[in-house]
Short mmCIF file of C-alpha atoms and ligand atoms in Angstrom, two decimals:
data_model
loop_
_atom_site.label_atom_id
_atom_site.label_comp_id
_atom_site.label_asym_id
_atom_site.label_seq_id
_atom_site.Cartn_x
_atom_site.Cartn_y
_atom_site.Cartn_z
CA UNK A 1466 0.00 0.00 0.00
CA UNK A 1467 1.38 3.45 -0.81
CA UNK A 1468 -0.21 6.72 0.93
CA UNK A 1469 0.08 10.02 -0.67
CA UNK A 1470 0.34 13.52 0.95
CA UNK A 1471 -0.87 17.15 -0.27
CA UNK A 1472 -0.26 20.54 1.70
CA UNK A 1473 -3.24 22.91 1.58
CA UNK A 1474 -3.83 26.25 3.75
CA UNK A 1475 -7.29 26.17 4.98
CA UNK A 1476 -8.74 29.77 5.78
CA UNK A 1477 -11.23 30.45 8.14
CA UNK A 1478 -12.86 33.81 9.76
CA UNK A 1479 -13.53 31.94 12.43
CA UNK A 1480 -11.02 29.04 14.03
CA UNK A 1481 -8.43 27.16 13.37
CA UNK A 1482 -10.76 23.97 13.84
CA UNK A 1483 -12.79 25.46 11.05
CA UNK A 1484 -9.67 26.51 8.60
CA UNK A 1485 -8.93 22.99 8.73
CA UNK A 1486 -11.85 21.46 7.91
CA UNK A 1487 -12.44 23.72 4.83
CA UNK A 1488 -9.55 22.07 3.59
CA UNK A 1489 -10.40 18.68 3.90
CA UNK A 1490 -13.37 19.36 2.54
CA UNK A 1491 -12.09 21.10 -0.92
CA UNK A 1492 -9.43 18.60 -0.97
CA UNK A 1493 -12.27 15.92 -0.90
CA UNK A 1494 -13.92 17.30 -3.90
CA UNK A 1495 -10.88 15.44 -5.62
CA UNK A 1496 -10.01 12.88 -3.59
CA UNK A 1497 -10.94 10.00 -1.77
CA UNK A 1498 -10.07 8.37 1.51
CA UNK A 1499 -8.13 11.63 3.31
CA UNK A 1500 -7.88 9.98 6.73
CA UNK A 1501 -5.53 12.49 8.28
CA UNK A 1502 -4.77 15.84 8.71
CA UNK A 1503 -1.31 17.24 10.20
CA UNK A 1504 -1.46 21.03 11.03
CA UNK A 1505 1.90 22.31 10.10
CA UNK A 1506 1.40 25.87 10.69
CA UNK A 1507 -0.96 28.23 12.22
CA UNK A 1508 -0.92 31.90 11.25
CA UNK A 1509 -3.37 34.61 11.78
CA UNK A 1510 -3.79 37.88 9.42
CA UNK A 1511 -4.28 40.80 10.94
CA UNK A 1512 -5.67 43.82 10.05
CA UNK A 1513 -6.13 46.87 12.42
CA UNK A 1514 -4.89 44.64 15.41
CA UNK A 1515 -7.49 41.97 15.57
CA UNK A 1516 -7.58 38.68 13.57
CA UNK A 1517 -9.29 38.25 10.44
CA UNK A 1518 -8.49 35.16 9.28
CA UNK A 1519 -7.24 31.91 10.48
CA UNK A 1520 -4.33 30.64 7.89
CA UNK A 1521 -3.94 26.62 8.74
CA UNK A 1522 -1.28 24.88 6.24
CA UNK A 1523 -2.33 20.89 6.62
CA UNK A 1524 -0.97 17.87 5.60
CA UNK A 1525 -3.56 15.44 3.97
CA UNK A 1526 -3.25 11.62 4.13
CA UNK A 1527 -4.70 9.70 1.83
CA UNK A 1528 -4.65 5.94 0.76
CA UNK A 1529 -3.43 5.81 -3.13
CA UNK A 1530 -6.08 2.82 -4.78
CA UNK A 1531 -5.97 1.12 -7.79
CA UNK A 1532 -7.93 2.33 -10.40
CA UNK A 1533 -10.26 0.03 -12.11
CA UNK A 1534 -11.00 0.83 -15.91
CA UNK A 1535 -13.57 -1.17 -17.86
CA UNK B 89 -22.49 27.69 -47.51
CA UNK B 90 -19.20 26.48 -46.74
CA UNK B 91 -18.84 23.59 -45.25
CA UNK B 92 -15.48 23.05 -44.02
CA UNK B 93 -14.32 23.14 -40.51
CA UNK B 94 -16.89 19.83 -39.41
CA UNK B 95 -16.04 18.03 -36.71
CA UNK B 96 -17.62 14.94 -36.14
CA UNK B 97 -17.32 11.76 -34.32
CA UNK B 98 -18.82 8.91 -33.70
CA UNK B 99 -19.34 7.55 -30.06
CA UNK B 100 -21.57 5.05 -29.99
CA UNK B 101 -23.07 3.47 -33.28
CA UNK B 102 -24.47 5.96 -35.31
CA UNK B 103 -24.63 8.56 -32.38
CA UNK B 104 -22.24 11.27 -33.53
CA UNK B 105 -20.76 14.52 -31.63
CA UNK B 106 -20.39 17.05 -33.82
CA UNK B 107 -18.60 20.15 -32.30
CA UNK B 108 -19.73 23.84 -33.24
CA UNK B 109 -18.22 26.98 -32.52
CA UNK B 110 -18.63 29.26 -29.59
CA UNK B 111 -18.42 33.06 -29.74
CA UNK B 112 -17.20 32.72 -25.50
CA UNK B 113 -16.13 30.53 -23.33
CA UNK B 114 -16.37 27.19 -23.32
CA UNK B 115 -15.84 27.96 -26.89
CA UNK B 116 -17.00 24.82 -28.38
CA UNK B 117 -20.96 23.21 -28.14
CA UNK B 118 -21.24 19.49 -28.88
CA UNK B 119 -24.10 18.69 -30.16
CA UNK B 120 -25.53 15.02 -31.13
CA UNK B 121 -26.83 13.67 -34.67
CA UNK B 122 -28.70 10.22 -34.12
CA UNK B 123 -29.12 7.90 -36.77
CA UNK B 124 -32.56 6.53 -35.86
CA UNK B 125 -32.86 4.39 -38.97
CA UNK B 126 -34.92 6.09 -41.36
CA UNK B 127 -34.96 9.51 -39.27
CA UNK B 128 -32.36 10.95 -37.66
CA UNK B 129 -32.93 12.93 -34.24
CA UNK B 130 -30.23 16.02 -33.50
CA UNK B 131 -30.30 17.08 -30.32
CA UNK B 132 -28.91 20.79 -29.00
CA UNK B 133 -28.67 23.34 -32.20
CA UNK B 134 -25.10 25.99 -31.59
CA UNK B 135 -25.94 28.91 -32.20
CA UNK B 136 -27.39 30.98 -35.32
CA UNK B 137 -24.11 31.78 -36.31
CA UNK B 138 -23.22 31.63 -39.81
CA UNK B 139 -20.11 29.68 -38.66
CA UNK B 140 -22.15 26.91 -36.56
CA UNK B 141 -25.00 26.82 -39.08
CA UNK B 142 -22.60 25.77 -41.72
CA UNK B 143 -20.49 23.41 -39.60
CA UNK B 144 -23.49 21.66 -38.41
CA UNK B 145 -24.40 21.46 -42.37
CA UNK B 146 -21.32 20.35 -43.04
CA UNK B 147 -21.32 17.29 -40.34
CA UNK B 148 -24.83 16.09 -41.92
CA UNK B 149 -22.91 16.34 -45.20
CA UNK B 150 -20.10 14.33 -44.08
CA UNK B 151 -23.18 11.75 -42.65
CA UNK B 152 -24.19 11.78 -46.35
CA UNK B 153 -27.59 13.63 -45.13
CA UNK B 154 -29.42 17.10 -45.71
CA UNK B 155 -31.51 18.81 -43.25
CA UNK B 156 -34.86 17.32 -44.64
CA UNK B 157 -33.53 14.06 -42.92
CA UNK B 158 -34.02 15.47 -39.25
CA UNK B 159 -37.29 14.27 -37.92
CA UNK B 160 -36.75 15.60 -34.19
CA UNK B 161 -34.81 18.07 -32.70
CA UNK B 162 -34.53 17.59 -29.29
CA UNK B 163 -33.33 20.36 -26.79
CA UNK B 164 -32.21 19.84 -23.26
CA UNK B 165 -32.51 23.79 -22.27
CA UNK B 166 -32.80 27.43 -23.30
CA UNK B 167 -29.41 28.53 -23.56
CA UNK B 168 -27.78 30.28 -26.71
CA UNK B 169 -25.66 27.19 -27.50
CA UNK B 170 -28.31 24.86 -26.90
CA UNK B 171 -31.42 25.94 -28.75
CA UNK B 172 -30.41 29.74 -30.89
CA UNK B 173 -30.86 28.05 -33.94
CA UNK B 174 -34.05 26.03 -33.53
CA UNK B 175 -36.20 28.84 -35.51
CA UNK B 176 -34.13 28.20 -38.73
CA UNK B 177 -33.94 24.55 -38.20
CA UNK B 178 -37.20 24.11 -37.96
CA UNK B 179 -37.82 26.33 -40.87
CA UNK B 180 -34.74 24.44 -43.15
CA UNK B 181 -35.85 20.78 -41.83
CA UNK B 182 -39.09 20.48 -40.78
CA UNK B 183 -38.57 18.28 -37.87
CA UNK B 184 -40.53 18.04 -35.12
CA UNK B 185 -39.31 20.39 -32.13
CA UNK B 186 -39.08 19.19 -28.28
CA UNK B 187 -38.42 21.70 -25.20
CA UNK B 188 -39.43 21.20 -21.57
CA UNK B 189 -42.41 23.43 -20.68
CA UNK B 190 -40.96 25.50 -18.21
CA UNK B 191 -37.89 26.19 -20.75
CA UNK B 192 -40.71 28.79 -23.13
CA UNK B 193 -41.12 31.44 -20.71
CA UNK B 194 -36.75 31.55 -19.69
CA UNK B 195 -37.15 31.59 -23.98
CA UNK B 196 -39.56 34.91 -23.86
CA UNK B 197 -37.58 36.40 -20.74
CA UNK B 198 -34.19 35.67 -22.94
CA UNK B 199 -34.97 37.41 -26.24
CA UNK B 200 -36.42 40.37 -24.44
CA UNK B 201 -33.15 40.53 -22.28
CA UNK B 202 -31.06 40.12 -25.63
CA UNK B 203 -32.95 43.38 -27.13
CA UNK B 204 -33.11 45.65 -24.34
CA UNK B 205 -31.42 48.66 -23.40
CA UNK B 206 -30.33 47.08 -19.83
CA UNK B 207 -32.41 45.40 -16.58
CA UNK B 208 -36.04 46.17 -16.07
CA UNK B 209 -37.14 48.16 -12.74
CA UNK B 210 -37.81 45.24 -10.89
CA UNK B 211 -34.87 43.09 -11.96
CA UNK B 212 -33.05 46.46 -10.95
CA UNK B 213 -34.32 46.25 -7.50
CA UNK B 214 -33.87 42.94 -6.89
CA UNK B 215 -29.67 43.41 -7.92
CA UNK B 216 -29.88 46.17 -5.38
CA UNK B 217 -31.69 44.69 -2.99
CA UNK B 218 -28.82 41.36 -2.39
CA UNK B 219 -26.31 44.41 -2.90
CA UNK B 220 -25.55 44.18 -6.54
CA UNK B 221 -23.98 48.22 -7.33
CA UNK B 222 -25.49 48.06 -10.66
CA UNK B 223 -25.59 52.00 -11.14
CA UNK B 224 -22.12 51.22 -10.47
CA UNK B 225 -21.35 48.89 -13.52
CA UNK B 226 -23.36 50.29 -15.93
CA UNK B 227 -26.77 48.43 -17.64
CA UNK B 228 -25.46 47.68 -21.01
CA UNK B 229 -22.11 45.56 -19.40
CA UNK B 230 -24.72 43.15 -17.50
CA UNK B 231 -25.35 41.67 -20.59
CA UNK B 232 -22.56 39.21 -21.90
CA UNK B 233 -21.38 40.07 -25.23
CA UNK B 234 -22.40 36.90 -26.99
CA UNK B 235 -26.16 37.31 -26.16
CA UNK B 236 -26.11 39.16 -29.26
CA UNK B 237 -30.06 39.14 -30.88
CA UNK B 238 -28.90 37.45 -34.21
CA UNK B 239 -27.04 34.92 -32.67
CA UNK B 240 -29.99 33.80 -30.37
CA UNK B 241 -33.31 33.16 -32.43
CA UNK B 242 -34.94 30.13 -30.98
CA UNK B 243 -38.43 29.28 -32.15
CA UNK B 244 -40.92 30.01 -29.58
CA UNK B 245 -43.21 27.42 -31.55
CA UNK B 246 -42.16 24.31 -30.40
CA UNK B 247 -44.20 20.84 -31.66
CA UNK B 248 -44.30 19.11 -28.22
CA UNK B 249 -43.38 20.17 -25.10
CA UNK B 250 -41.60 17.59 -22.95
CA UNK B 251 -42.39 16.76 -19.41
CA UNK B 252 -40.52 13.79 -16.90
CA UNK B 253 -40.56 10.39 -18.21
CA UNK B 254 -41.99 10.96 -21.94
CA UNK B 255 -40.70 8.71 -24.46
CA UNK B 256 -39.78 10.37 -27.56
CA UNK B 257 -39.68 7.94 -30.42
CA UNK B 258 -37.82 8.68 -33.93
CA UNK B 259 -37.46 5.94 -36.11
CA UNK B 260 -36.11 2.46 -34.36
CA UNK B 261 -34.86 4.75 -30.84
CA UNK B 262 -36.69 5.75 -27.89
CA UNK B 263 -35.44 8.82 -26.32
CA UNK B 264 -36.05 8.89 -22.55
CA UNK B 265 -36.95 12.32 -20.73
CA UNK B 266 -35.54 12.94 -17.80
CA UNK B 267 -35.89 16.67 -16.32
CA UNK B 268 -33.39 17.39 -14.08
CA UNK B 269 -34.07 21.12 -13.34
CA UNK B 270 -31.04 23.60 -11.78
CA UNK B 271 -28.74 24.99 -14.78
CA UNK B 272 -32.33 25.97 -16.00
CA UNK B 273 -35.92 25.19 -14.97
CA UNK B 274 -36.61 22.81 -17.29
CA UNK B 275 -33.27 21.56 -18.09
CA UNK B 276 -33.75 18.01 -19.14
CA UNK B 277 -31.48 14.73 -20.18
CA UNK B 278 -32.27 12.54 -22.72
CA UNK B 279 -31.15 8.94 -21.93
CA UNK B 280 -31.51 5.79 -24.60
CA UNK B 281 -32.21 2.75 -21.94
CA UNK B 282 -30.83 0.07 -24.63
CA UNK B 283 -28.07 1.67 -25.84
CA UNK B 284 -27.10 2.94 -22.08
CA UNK B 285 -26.19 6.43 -23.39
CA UNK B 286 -27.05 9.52 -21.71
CA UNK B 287 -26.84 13.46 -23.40
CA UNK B 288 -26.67 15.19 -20.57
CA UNK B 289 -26.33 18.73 -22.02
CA UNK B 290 -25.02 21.07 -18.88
CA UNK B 291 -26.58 18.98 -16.16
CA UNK B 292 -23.19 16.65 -15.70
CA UNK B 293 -19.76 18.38 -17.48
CA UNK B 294 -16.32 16.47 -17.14
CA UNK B 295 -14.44 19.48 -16.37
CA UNK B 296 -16.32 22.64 -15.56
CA UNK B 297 -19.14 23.01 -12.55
CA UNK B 298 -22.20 24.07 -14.48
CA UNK B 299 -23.59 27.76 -13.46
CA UNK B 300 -26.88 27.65 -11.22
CA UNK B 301 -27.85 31.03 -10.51
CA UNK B 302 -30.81 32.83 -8.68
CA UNK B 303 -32.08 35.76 -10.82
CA UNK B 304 -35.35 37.40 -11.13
CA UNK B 305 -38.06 35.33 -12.27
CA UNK B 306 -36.39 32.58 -10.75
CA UNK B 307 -37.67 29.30 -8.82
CA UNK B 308 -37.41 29.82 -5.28
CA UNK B 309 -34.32 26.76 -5.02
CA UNK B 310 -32.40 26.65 -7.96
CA UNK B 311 -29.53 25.05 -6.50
CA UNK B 312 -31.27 22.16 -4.39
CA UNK B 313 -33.06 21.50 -7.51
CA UNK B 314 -29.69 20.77 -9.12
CA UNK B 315 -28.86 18.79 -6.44
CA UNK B 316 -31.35 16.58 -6.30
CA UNK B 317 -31.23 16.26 -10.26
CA UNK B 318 -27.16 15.14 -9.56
CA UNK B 319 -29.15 12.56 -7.37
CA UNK B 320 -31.63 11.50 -9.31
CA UNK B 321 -29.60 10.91 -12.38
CA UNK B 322 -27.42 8.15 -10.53
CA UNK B 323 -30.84 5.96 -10.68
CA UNK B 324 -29.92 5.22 -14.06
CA UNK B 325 -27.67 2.13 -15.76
CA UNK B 326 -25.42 4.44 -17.92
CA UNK B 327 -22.00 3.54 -19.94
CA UNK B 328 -21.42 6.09 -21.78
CA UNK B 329 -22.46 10.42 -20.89
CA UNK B 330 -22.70 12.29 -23.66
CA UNK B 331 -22.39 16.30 -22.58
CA UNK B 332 -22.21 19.54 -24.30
CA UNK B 333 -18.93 20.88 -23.49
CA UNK B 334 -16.08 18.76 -22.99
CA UNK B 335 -15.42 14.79 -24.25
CA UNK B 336 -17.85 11.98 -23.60
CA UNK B 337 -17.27 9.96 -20.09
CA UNK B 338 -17.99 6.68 -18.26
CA UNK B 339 -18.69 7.44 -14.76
CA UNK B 340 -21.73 9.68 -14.84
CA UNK B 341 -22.37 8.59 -10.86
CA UNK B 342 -18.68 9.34 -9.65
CA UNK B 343 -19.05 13.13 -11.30
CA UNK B 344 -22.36 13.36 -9.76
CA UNK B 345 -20.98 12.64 -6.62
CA UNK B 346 -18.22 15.20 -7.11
CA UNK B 347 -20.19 18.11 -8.07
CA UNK B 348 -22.32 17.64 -4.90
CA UNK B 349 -19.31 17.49 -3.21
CA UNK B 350 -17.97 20.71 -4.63
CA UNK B 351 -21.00 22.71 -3.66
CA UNK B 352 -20.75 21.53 -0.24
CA UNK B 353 -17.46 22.73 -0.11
CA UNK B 354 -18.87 26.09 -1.65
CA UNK B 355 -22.06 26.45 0.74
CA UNK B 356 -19.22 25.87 3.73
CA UNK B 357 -16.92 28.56 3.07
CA UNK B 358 -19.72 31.27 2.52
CA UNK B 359 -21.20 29.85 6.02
CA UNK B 360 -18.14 30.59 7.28
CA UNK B 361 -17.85 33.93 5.99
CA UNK B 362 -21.48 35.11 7.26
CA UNK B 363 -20.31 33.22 10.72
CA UNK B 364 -18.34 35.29 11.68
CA UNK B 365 -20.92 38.57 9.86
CA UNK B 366 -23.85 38.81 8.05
CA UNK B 367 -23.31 40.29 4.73
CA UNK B 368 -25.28 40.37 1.67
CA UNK B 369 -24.88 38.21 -1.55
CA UNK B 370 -22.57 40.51 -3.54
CA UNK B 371 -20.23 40.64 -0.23
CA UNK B 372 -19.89 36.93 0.02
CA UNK B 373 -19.40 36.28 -4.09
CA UNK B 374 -16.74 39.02 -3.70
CA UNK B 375 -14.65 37.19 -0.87
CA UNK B 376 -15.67 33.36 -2.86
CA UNK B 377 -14.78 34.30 -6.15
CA UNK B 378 -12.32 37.45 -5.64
CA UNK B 379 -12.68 40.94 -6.80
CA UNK B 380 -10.49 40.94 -9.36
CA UNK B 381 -11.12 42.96 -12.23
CA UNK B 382 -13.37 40.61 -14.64
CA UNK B 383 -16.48 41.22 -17.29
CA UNK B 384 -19.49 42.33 -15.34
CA UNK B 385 -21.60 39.62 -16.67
CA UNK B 386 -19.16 37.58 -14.98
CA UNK B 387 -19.27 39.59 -11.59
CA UNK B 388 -23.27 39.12 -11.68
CA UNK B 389 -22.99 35.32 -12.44
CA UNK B 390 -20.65 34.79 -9.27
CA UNK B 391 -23.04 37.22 -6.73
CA UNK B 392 -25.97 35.05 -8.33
CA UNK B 393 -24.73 32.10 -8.26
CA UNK B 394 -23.69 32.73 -4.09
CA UNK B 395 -27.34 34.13 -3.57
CA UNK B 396 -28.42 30.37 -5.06
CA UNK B 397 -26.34 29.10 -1.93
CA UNK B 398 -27.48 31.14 0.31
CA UNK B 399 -31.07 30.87 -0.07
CA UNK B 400 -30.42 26.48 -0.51
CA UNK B 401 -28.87 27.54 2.91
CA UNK B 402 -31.45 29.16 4.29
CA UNK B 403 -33.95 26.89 3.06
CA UNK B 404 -32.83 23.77 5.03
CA UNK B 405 -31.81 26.05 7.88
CA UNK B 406 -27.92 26.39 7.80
CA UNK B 407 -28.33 30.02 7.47
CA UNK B 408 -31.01 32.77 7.84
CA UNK B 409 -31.63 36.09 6.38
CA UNK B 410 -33.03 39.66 7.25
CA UNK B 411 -33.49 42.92 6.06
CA UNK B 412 -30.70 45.74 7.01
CA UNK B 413 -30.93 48.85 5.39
CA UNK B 414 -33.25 47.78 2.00
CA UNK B 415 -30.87 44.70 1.53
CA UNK B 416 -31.07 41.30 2.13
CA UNK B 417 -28.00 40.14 4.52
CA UNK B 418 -27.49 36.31 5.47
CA UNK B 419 -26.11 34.84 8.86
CA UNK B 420 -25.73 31.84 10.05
CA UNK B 421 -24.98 31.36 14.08
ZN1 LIG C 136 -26.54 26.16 -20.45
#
């Protein structure tokens, strides 16, 4: 079995939690079996001294399956 | 007319995609020529451009046929591509012509669009009201380029109009009707059970994520409509898809699946935009799709095709709305 690994920032106005999800779920648009996410980095942007979005850079897992063509 | 420039091929036996030109982008319609034995069904017409009119004569030449051999003309919506030439092909062939009910009015609203000097008053307010600066843009750039009057002349006679689950036969083949409203009201698929084939016109592309919009005049759930049409098209036993832009496919249930999944993505980053505060659709469509410079047409597409999210949203109670100041601003909480 081979697994296969994509980096993605999720951004969120809200949380981190949230940032990260949005990312698995865009990433699942394409892609099947994502069965873990590594946060790598959390950054925040600021504007005017307060937070406006949560940057989260995650590392997707996923399990690389045959493809079956008829 | 000349008829060089045909494209045609054949993907099943004696179903052919013949490819016409496109004054945008995508710039290419396929559209399908069906040998029926004895009669021959075409379904989708291009445009009424002098360039698509004579490549789509040109691909019945290369058949070895002339328009008199068309006994049906099928069409799966209202859109330029899909049905602007069905007034001269009706006239040049005499064929029988099929459109879903609810696809003669979007017809009317269309032509009087094409011809007018910009929105009416109450397609004004309603831009205004989900935040749409359309003093700002100007009324002539709402209107894309290509909806240019002579290039959109669909007949507003049809011979039948369809409804879910008619059979249409021509000759030895039995087209199925299956309405699968969303891209447009009465957007419907036309599926041949023995040969397994489906021509799905803009209901399931391979590469791009068909536009479902919310404009005036709309229904009230454009985009849950289309949703449940990506559902209720996976009901069927189907080798080979047959759509209007892009090549022909296998998997019609794994795209389905994908497109649903790509609008769940969608609806989740605009709740978490109006999370965190409520803003109106043109504020959302701004932070979703960017504010980039980019044709206006385009900028109303992406604020009407967020307000179809929001109000799918809203519908099954992921998000609410109220009125702030004349507009219409969404939260969710
Ligand atoms: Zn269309």
């Amino acid at each position: 079995m081979v697994e296969k690994t994509i980096e993605l920032i999720g951004v969120s106005a809200n949380s981190i939690e949230d940032a990260v999800q949005l990312a698995i779920s865009r990433a699942a648009v394409t892609l099947n079996g994502i069965h873990t996410a590594q946060i790598a980095n959390v950054a925040a942007t600021v504007e005017n001294s307060r937070v406006v979005n949560w940057r989260v850079t995650v590392r997707l897992t996923f399990i690389v399956k045959e493809q079956l063509h008829e | 007319m000349a008829t060089i420039g045909a494209k045609v091929s054949e993907i099943a036996r004696g179903i052919h995609q013949i490819f016409l030109p496109l004054p945008m982008r995508p710039s290419i319609v396929n559209v399908y020529l069906v040998d029926c034995s004895g009669d021959w069904a075409l379904i989708d017409t291009g445009t009424n451009g002098q360039e698509s009119l004579s490549a789509l004569e040109g691909a019945l030449g290369q058949l070895g046929i002339t328009f008199d051999r068309l006994g049906a003309i099928i069409m799966t919506h209202h859109h330029i591509d899909h049905c602007g030439a069905s007034a001269e092909l009706q006239r040049l062939s005499g064929a029988r012509l099929y459109i879903h009910a609810l696809e003669l009015d979007r017809i009317t609203r269309t032509i009087a669009f094409a011809g007018s000097a910009g929105p009416t008053a109450q397609a004004r307010e309603f831009f205004l009201r989900h935040g749409f600066p359309v003093d700002r843009y100007g009324a002539q750039a709402l209107r894309p380029t290509w909806l240019d009057p002579r290039l959109y002349q669909p007949s507003v006679r049809p011979d039948h109009l369809m409804a879910d689950g008619d059979i249409i036969p021509v000759g030895k083949r039995r087209f199925e009707v299956i309405w699968t409203p969303g891209h447009a009201p009465g957007h419907c698929v036309l599926y041949l059970s023995e040969e397994k084939v489906m021509i799905v016109g803009d209901h399931l592309l391979p590469k791009i994520t068909p536009h479902v919009g919310l404009y005036p005049g709309s229904v009230a759930n454009p985009l849950g409509d289309f949703i449940a049409s990506l559902e209720k098209v996976q009901q069927f036993d189907v080798a080979l898809v047959a759509p209007a832009h892009g090549g022909v496919f296998h998997d019609h249930r794994h795209r389905a699946r994908q497109l649903i999944e790509h609008h769940r993505y969608r609806e989740a980053e605009m709740l978490d935009l109006i999370r965190k505060r409520p803003m109106n659709a043109y504020e959302v469509a701004q932070q979703i799709f960017g504010s980039q410079e980019r044709p206006t047409f385009h900028i109303l597409a992406a604020t009407f095709e967020t307000l179809a999210h929001l109000e799918y949203a809203r519908l099954e109670g992921r998000a609410r709305a109220y009125e702030r100041a004349g507009q219409v601003v969404y939260q969710c909480s």
